[in-house]
């Protein structure tokens, strides 16, 4: 059975859904940045578009536990980082103090966890 024919697990479906939302939001915010401007909207669009394929890939592959946890860390980091930047542009205030740095740190940690997942041997 090929990967395309295998059913996607519950967490895989959520990750594919999140990837689709990130992609759609990234495209919409790219258009908003082009037409409306905003100091951070373009940055948020780029971050969403660059992370969307990660969620799709992990969701479709049916990845190991470490990879799924890494994707959750990435998602929380993305929400905090992008949410803070969008709040600055659209609301004129921060999401909460240190939300962008915390989100950025979680994004780095998520990527490091993805790298670490390659070093873990699968159970036989």
Tab-separated table of N, CA and C in Angstrom:
chain	number	residue	atom	x	y	z
A	1	UNK	N	0.853	-1.165	0.000
A	1	UNK	CA	0.000	0.000	0.000
A	1	UNK	C	0.906	1.238	0.000
A	2	UNK	N	0.668	2.158	-0.906
A	2	UNK	CA	1.475	3.379	-0.966
A	2	UNK	C	1.037	4.342	0.135
A	3	UNK	N	1.879	5.362	0.374
A	3	UNK	CA	1.567	6.364	1.400
A	3	UNK	C	0.247	7.062	1.095
A	4	UNK	N	-0.044	7.278	-0.178
A	4	UNK	CA	-1.271	7.983	-0.564
A	4	UNK	C	-2.518	7.174	-0.220
A	5	UNK	N	-2.379	5.834	-0.154
A	5	UNK	CA	-3.537	4.995	0.100
A	5	UNK	C	-3.754	4.708	1.579
A	6	UNK	N	-2.757	4.992	2.419
A	6	UNK	CA	-2.871	4.709	3.839
A	6	UNK	C	-3.719	5.773	4.519
A	7	UNK	N	-4.592	5.356	5.437
A	7	UNK	CA	-5.392	6.345	6.163
A	7	UNK	C	-4.495	7.175	7.079
A	8	UNK	N	-4.852	8.417	7.261
A	8	UNK	CA	-4.089	9.319	8.116
A	8	UNK	C	-4.613	9.184	9.536
A	9	UNK	N	-3.682	9.116	10.502
A	9	UNK	CA	-4.064	9.001	11.910
A	9	UNK	C	-4.737	10.287	12.386
A	10	UNK	N	-5.289	10.261	13.598
A	10	UNK	CA	-5.945	11.442	14.169
A	10	UNK	C	-5.011	12.626	14.274
A	11	UNK	N	-3.800	12.407	14.830
A	11	UNK	CA	-2.849	13.518	14.944
A	11	UNK	C	-2.362	13.943	13.570
A	12	UNK	N	-2.263	13.000	12.648
A	12	UNK	CA	-1.862	13.339	11.283
A	12	UNK	C	-2.883	14.228	10.599
A	13	UNK	N	-4.156	13.943	10.820
A	13	UNK	CA	-5.221	14.771	10.237
A	13	UNK	C	-5.147	16.197	10.777
A	14	UNK	N	-4.891	16.308	12.073
A	14	UNK	CA	-4.789	17.639	12.682
A	14	UNK	C	-3.613	18.401	12.090
A	15	UNK	N	-2.485	17.720	11.913
A	15	UNK	CA	-1.314	18.393	11.343
A	15	UNK	C	-1.540	18.805	9.895
A	16	UNK	N	-2.206	17.966	9.115
A	16	UNK	CA	-2.537	18.338	7.735
A	16	UNK	C	-3.480	19.536	7.741
A	17	UNK	N	-4.458	19.526	8.623
A	17	UNK	CA	-5.392	20.646	8.766
A	17	UNK	C	-4.640	21.929	9.115
A	18	UNK	N	-3.740	21.844	10.090
A	18	UNK	CA	-2.942	23.004	10.499
A	18	UNK	C	-2.078	23.491	9.336
A	19	UNK	N	-1.486	22.557	8.602
A	19	UNK	CA	-0.685	22.941	7.433
A	19	UNK	C	-1.514	23.681	6.402
A	20	UNK	N	-2.721	23.211	6.165
A	20	UNK	CA	-3.609	23.891	5.226
A	20	UNK	C	-3.994	25.276	5.704
A	21	UNK	N	-4.289	25.400	7.007
A	21	UNK	CA	-4.623	26.718	7.562
A	21	UNK	C	-3.436	27.676	7.478
A	22	UNK	N	-2.245	27.168	7.796
A	22	UNK	CA	-1.043	28.019	7.704
A	22	UNK	C	-0.813	28.481	6.271
A	23	UNK	N	-0.984	27.584	5.323
A	23	UNK	CA	-0.812	27.953	3.921
A	23	UNK	C	-1.827	28.991	3.473
A	24	UNK	N	-3.088	28.765	3.818
A	24	UNK	CA	-4.138	29.713	3.431
A	24	UNK	C	-3.922	31.077	4.088
A	25	UNK	N	-3.610	31.074	5.383
A	25	UNK	CA	-3.365	32.336	6.085
A	25	UNK	C	-2.134	33.038	5.535
A	26	UNK	N	-1.111	32.260	5.187
A	26	UNK	CA	0.096	32.847	4.617
A	26	UNK	C	-0.166	33.542	3.293
A	27	UNK	N	-0.962	32.929	2.438
A	27	UNK	CA	-1.301	33.546	1.156
A	27	UNK	C	-2.159	34.795	1.376
A	28	UNK	N	-3.155	34.691	2.257
A	28	UNK	CA	-4.021	35.841	2.534
A	28	UNK	C	-3.224	37.001	3.123
A	29	UNK	N	-2.318	36.696	4.036
A	29	UNK	CA	-1.517	37.761	4.641
A	29	UNK	C	-0.473	38.322	3.677
A	30	UNK	N	-0.024	37.515	2.726
A	30	UNK	CA	0.867	38.042	1.678
A	30	UNK	C	0.129	39.085	0.851
A	31	UNK	N	-1.124	38.785	0.521
A	31	UNK	CA	-1.938	39.753	-0.220
A	31	UNK	C	-2.185	40.996	0.625
A	32	UNK	N	-2.483	40.811	1.902
A	32	UNK	CA	-2.707	41.958	2.790
A	32	UNK	C	-1.457	42.813	2.893
A	33	UNK	N	-0.297	42.176	2.973
A	33	UNK	CA	0.956	42.931	3.061
A	33	UNK	C	1.183	43.746	1.797
A	34	UNK	N	0.843	43.164	0.653
A	34	UNK	CA	1.037	43.867	-0.616
A	34	UNK	C	0.079	45.042	-0.776
A	35	UNK	N	-1.141	44.891	-0.267
A	35	UNK	CA	-2.156	45.923	-0.483
A	35	UNK	C	-2.321	46.893	0.683
A	36	UNK	N	-2.136	46.391	1.901
A	36	UNK	CA	-2.387	47.215	3.074
A	36	UNK	C	-1.116	47.653	3.795
A	37	UNK	N	-0.054	46.925	3.570
A	37	UNK	CA	1.188	47.238	4.270
A	37	UNK	C	1.174	46.676	5.671
A	38	UNK	N	1.861	47.338	6.550
A	38	UNK	CA	2.021	46.841	7.914
A	38	UNK	C	3.448	46.367	8.085
A	39	UNK	N	4.040	46.755	9.171
A	39	UNK	CA	5.454	46.453	9.378
A	39	UNK	C	5.732	44.957	9.488
A	40	UNK	N	4.793	44.186	10.029
A	40	UNK	CA	5.070	42.782	10.334
A	40	UNK	C	4.251	41.782	9.532
A	41	UNK	N	3.270	42.230	8.782
A	41	UNK	CA	2.360	41.307	8.087
A	41	UNK	C	3.122	40.425	7.095
A	42	UNK	N	4.047	40.998	6.363
A	42	UNK	CA	4.837	40.220	5.404
A	42	UNK	C	5.692	39.166	6.086
A	43	UNK	N	6.250	39.516	7.231
A	43	UNK	CA	7.056	38.552	7.999
A	43	UNK	C	6.197	37.384	8.456
A	44	UNK	N	5.025	37.692	8.972
A	44	UNK	CA	4.109	36.636	9.427
A	44	UNK	C	3.719	35.742	8.251
A	45	UNK	N	3.411	36.349	7.110
A	45	UNK	CA	3.044	35.565	5.926
A	45	UNK	C	4.167	34.604	5.548
A	46	UNK	N	5.393	35.094	5.559
A	46	UNK	CA	6.541	34.241	5.227
A	46	UNK	C	6.689	33.093	6.213
A	47	UNK	N	6.556	33.383	7.500
A	47	UNK	CA	6.685	32.335	8.513
A	47	UNK	C	5.601	31.277	8.350
A	48	UNK	N	4.371	31.708	8.093
A	48	UNK	CA	3.285	30.743	7.909
A	48	UNK	C	3.527	29.881	6.666
A	49	UNK	N	3.942	30.521	5.577
A	49	UNK	CA	4.155	29.768	4.337
A	49	UNK	C	5.345	28.820	4.442
A	50	UNK	N	6.374	29.194	5.196
A	50	UNK	CA	7.528	28.297	5.294
A	50	UNK	C	7.273	27.128	6.249
A	51	UNK	N	6.340	27.277	7.179
A	51	UNK	CA	6.062	26.196	8.111
A	51	UNK	C	4.905	25.296	7.659
A	52	UNK	N	4.056	25.763	6.777
A	52	UNK	CA	2.922	24.951	6.313
A	52	UNK	C	3.362	23.588	5.757
A	53	UNK	N	4.378	23.529	4.891
A	53	UNK	CA	4.785	22.215	4.370
A	53	UNK	C	5.317	21.261	5.437
A	54	UNK	N	5.878	21.807	6.506
A	54	UNK	CA	6.381	20.965	7.600
A	54	UNK	C	5.218	20.217	8.245
A	55	UNK	N	4.144	20.942	8.554
A	55	UNK	CA	2.981	20.303	9.167
A	55	UNK	C	2.358	19.276	8.227
A	56	UNK	N	2.275	19.621	6.945
A	56	UNK	CA	1.723	18.677	5.966
A	56	UNK	C	2.564	17.408	5.890
A	57	UNK	N	3.876	17.571	5.795
A	57	UNK	CA	4.757	16.411	5.668
A	57	UNK	C	4.677	15.512	6.892
A	58	UNK	N	4.757	16.096	8.082
A	58	UNK	CA	4.712	15.286	9.302
A	58	UNK	C	3.349	14.605	9.429
A	59	UNK	N	2.287	15.319	9.082
A	59	UNK	CA	0.953	14.729	9.145
A	59	UNK	C	0.752	13.594	8.166
A	60	UNK	N	1.289	13.723	6.964
A	60	UNK	CA	1.096	12.699	5.935
A	60	UNK	C	1.998	11.491	6.112
A	61	UNK	N	3.176	11.691	6.661
A	61	UNK	CA	4.128	10.599	6.795
A	61	UNK	C	3.767	9.674	7.951
A	62	UNK	N	3.005	10.180	8.911
A	62	UNK	CA	2.686	9.358	10.082
A	62	UNK	C	3.924	9.199	10.934
A	63	UNK	N	4.526	10.302	11.238
A	63	UNK	CA	5.844	10.362	11.854
A	63	UNK	C	5.887	9.786	13.260
A	64	UNK	N	7.122	9.633	13.749
A	64	UNK	CA	7.317	9.110	15.099
A	64	UNK	C	6.892	10.135	16.153
A	65	UNK	N	6.868	9.694	17.377
A	65	UNK	CA	6.363	10.531	18.470
A	65	UNK	C	7.174	11.815	18.634
A	66	UNK	N	8.491	11.714	18.548
A	66	UNK	CA	9.340	12.898	18.714
A	66	UNK	C	9.025	13.933	17.636
A	67	UNK	N	8.813	13.474	16.426
A	67	UNK	CA	8.489	14.389	15.327
A	67	UNK	C	7.134	15.051	15.542
A	68	UNK	N	6.172	14.318	16.051
A	68	UNK	CA	4.855	14.906	16.338
A	68	UNK	C	4.942	15.932	17.465
A	69	UNK	N	5.734	15.623	18.503
A	69	UNK	CA	5.932	16.586	19.590
A	69	UNK	C	6.641	17.824	19.065
A	70	UNK	N	7.639	17.625	18.203
A	70	UNK	CA	8.355	18.753	17.598
A	70	UNK	C	7.394	19.638	16.819
A	71	UNK	N	6.453	19.027	16.104
A	71	UNK	CA	5.492	19.819	15.339
A	71	UNK	C	4.562	20.601	16.252
A	72	UNK	N	4.238	20.047	17.418
A	72	UNK	CA	3.415	20.771	18.390
A	72	UNK	C	4.190	21.975	18.943
A	73	UNK	N	5.469	21.773	19.232
A	73	UNK	CA	6.312	22.884	19.697
A	73	UNK	C	6.376	23.968	18.628
A	74	UNK	N	6.556	23.553	17.373
A	74	UNK	CA	6.565	24.519	16.263
A	74	UNK	C	5.249	25.281	16.190
A	75	UNK	N	4.145	24.577	16.332
A	75	UNK	CA	2.837	25.218	16.231
A	75	UNK	C	2.632	26.261	17.327
A	76	UNK	N	2.969	25.917	18.557
A	76	UNK	CA	2.819	26.871	19.655
A	76	UNK	C	3.727	28.080	19.427
A	77	UNK	N	4.961	27.826	19.007
A	77	UNK	CA	5.878	28.919	18.714
A	77	UNK	C	5.375	29.809	17.594
A	78	UNK	N	4.818	29.197	16.558
A	78	UNK	CA	4.293	29.952	15.420
A	78	UNK	C	3.110	30.819	15.838
A	79	UNK	N	2.214	30.267	16.646
A	79	UNK	CA	1.051	31.027	17.118
A	79	UNK	C	1.498	32.223	17.958
A	80	UNK	N	2.437	31.991	18.862
A	80	UNK	CA	2.902	33.091	19.719
A	80	UNK	C	3.654	34.150	18.927
A	81	UNK	N	4.595	33.721	18.101
A	81	UNK	CA	5.409	34.664	17.339
A	81	UNK	C	4.548	35.458	16.350
A	82	UNK	N	3.800	34.738	15.525
A	82	UNK	CA	2.973	35.408	14.517
A	82	UNK	C	1.826	36.184	15.160
A	83	UNK	N	1.240	35.628	16.205
A	83	UNK	CA	0.155	36.326	16.895
A	83	UNK	C	0.614	37.655	17.463
A	84	UNK	N	1.814	37.686	18.039
A	84	UNK	CA	2.324	38.931	18.597
A	84	UNK	C	2.579	39.960	17.489
A	85	UNK	N	3.200	39.530	16.395
A	85	UNK	CA	3.473	40.470	15.305
A	85	UNK	C	2.188	41.011	14.687
A	86	UNK	N	1.198	40.143	14.513
A	86	UNK	CA	-0.081	40.609	13.960
A	86	UNK	C	-0.803	41.532	14.932
A	87	UNK	N	-0.739	41.230	16.227
A	87	UNK	CA	-1.360	42.111	17.225
A	87	UNK	C	-0.720	43.497	17.186
A	88	UNK	N	0.582	43.544	16.996
A	88	UNK	CA	1.266	44.840	16.904
A	88	UNK	C	0.760	45.643	15.711
A	89	UNK	N	0.601	44.975	14.563
A	89	UNK	CA	0.150	45.682	13.363
A	89	UNK	C	-1.333	46.036	13.410
A	90	UNK	N	-2.180	45.087	13.821
A	90	UNK	CA	-3.618	45.294	13.718
A	90	UNK	C	-4.268	45.867	14.980
A	91	UNK	N	-3.687	45.594	16.139
A	91	UNK	CA	-4.273	46.077	17.392
A	91	UNK	C	-3.471	47.204	18.026
A	92	UNK	N	-2.247	47.377	17.566
A	92	UNK	CA	-1.392	48.419	18.113
A	92	UNK	C	-0.786	48.074	19.466
A	93	UNK	N	-0.873	46.810	19.858
A	93	UNK	CA	-0.273	46.382	21.125
A	93	UNK	C	0.239	44.956	20.975
A	94	UNK	N	1.003	44.549	21.950
A	94	UNK	CA	1.554	43.190	21.941
A	94	UNK	C	0.507	42.185	22.395
A	95	UNK	N	0.713	40.942	22.029
A	95	UNK	CA	-0.155	39.860	22.497
A	95	UNK	C	-0.041	39.774	24.023
A	96	UNK	N	1.159	39.638	24.531
A	96	UNK	CA	1.504	39.753	25.944
A	96	UNK	C	3.015	39.939	25.997
A	97	UNK	N	3.545	40.451	27.102
A	97	UNK	CA	4.993	40.696	27.155
A	97	UNK	C	5.802	39.425	26.872
A	98	UNK	N	6.795	39.569	26.037
A	98	UNK	CA	7.722	38.488	25.670
A	98	UNK	C	7.094	37.398	24.795
A	99	UNK	N	5.905	37.607	24.236
A	99	UNK	CA	5.289	36.552	23.425
A	99	UNK	C	6.078	36.269	22.151
A	100	UNK	N	6.582	37.288	21.464
A	100	UNK	CA	7.361	37.038	20.245
A	100	UNK	C	8.684	36.335	20.565
A	101	UNK	N	9.443	36.787	21.565
A	101	UNK	CA	10.675	36.053	21.874
A	101	UNK	C	10.439	34.616	22.346
A	102	UNK	N	9.381	34.413	23.132
A	102	UNK	CA	9.050	33.048	23.561
A	102	UNK	C	8.675	32.206	22.342
A	103	UNK	N	7.843	32.773	21.460
A	103	UNK	CA	7.463	32.057	20.245
A	103	UNK	C	8.664	31.743	19.371
A	104	UNK	N	9.558	32.702	19.206
A	104	UNK	CA	10.759	32.466	18.408
A	104	UNK	C	11.641	31.389	19.010
A	105	UNK	N	11.768	31.401	20.329
A	105	UNK	CA	12.557	30.372	21.010
A	105	UNK	C	11.929	29.000	20.817
A	106	UNK	N	10.605	28.926	20.891
A	106	UNK	CA	9.916	27.651	20.657
A	106	UNK	C	10.077	27.192	19.210
A	107	UNK	N	10.088	28.121	18.261
A	107	UNK	CA	10.328	27.739	16.865
A	107	UNK	C	11.715	27.113	16.715
A	108	UNK	N	12.718	27.730	17.324
A	108	UNK	CA	14.070	27.164	17.268
A	108	UNK	C	14.092	25.791	17.929
A	109	UNK	N	13.457	25.682	19.098
A	109	UNK	CA	13.410	24.398	19.808
A	109	UNK	C	12.692	23.331	18.983
A	110	UNK	N	11.616	23.718	18.309
A	110	UNK	CA	10.894	22.774	17.461
A	110	UNK	C	11.754	22.248	16.325
A	111	UNK	N	12.496	23.144	15.698
A	111	UNK	CA	13.391	22.716	14.614
A	111	UNK	C	14.503	21.820	15.142
A	112	UNK	N	15.037	22.129	16.328
A	112	UNK	CA	16.062	21.267	16.928
A	112	UNK	C	15.488	19.895	17.287
A	113	UNK	N	14.236	19.865	17.739
A	113	UNK	CA	13.585	18.585	18.039
A	113	UNK	C	13.375	17.775	16.763
A	114	UNK	N	13.071	18.449	15.659
A	114	UNK	CA	12.966	17.742	14.372
A	114	UNK	C	14.309	17.121	14.024
A	115	UNK	N	15.379	17.884	14.187
A	115	UNK	CA	16.715	17.357	13.914
A	115	UNK	C	17.023	16.178	14.830
A	116	UNK	N	16.681	16.301	16.115
A	116	UNK	CA	16.947	15.222	17.075
A	116	UNK	C	16.159	13.959	16.737
A	117	UNK	N	14.983	14.114	16.144
A	117	UNK	CA	14.164	12.941	15.811
A	117	UNK	C	14.867	12.041	14.805
A	118	UNK	N	15.771	12.591	14.024
A	118	UNK	CA	16.508	11.791	13.054
A	118	UNK	C	17.559	10.913	13.729
A	119	UNK	N	17.937	11.255	14.956
A	119	UNK	CA	18.968	10.508	15.672
A	119	UNK	C	18.412	9.360	16.498
A	120	UNK	N	17.096	9.310	16.642
A	120	UNK	CA	16.459	8.266	17.443
A	120	UNK	C	16.167	7.070	16.550
A	121	UNK	N	16.636	5.934	16.992
A	121	UNK	CA	16.405	4.696	16.210
A	121	UNK	C	14.974	4.214	16.428
A	122	UNK	N	14.299	3.833	15.339
A	122	UNK	CA	12.933	3.292	15.491
A	122	UNK	C	12.973	1.957	16.232
A	123	UNK	N	11.950	1.699	17.020
A	123	UNK	CA	11.846	0.415	17.725
A	123	UNK	C	11.522	-0.691	16.739
A	124	UNK	N	12.138	-1.837	16.936
A	124	UNK	CA	11.903	-2.959	16.023
A	124	UNK	C	10.723	-3.766	16.456
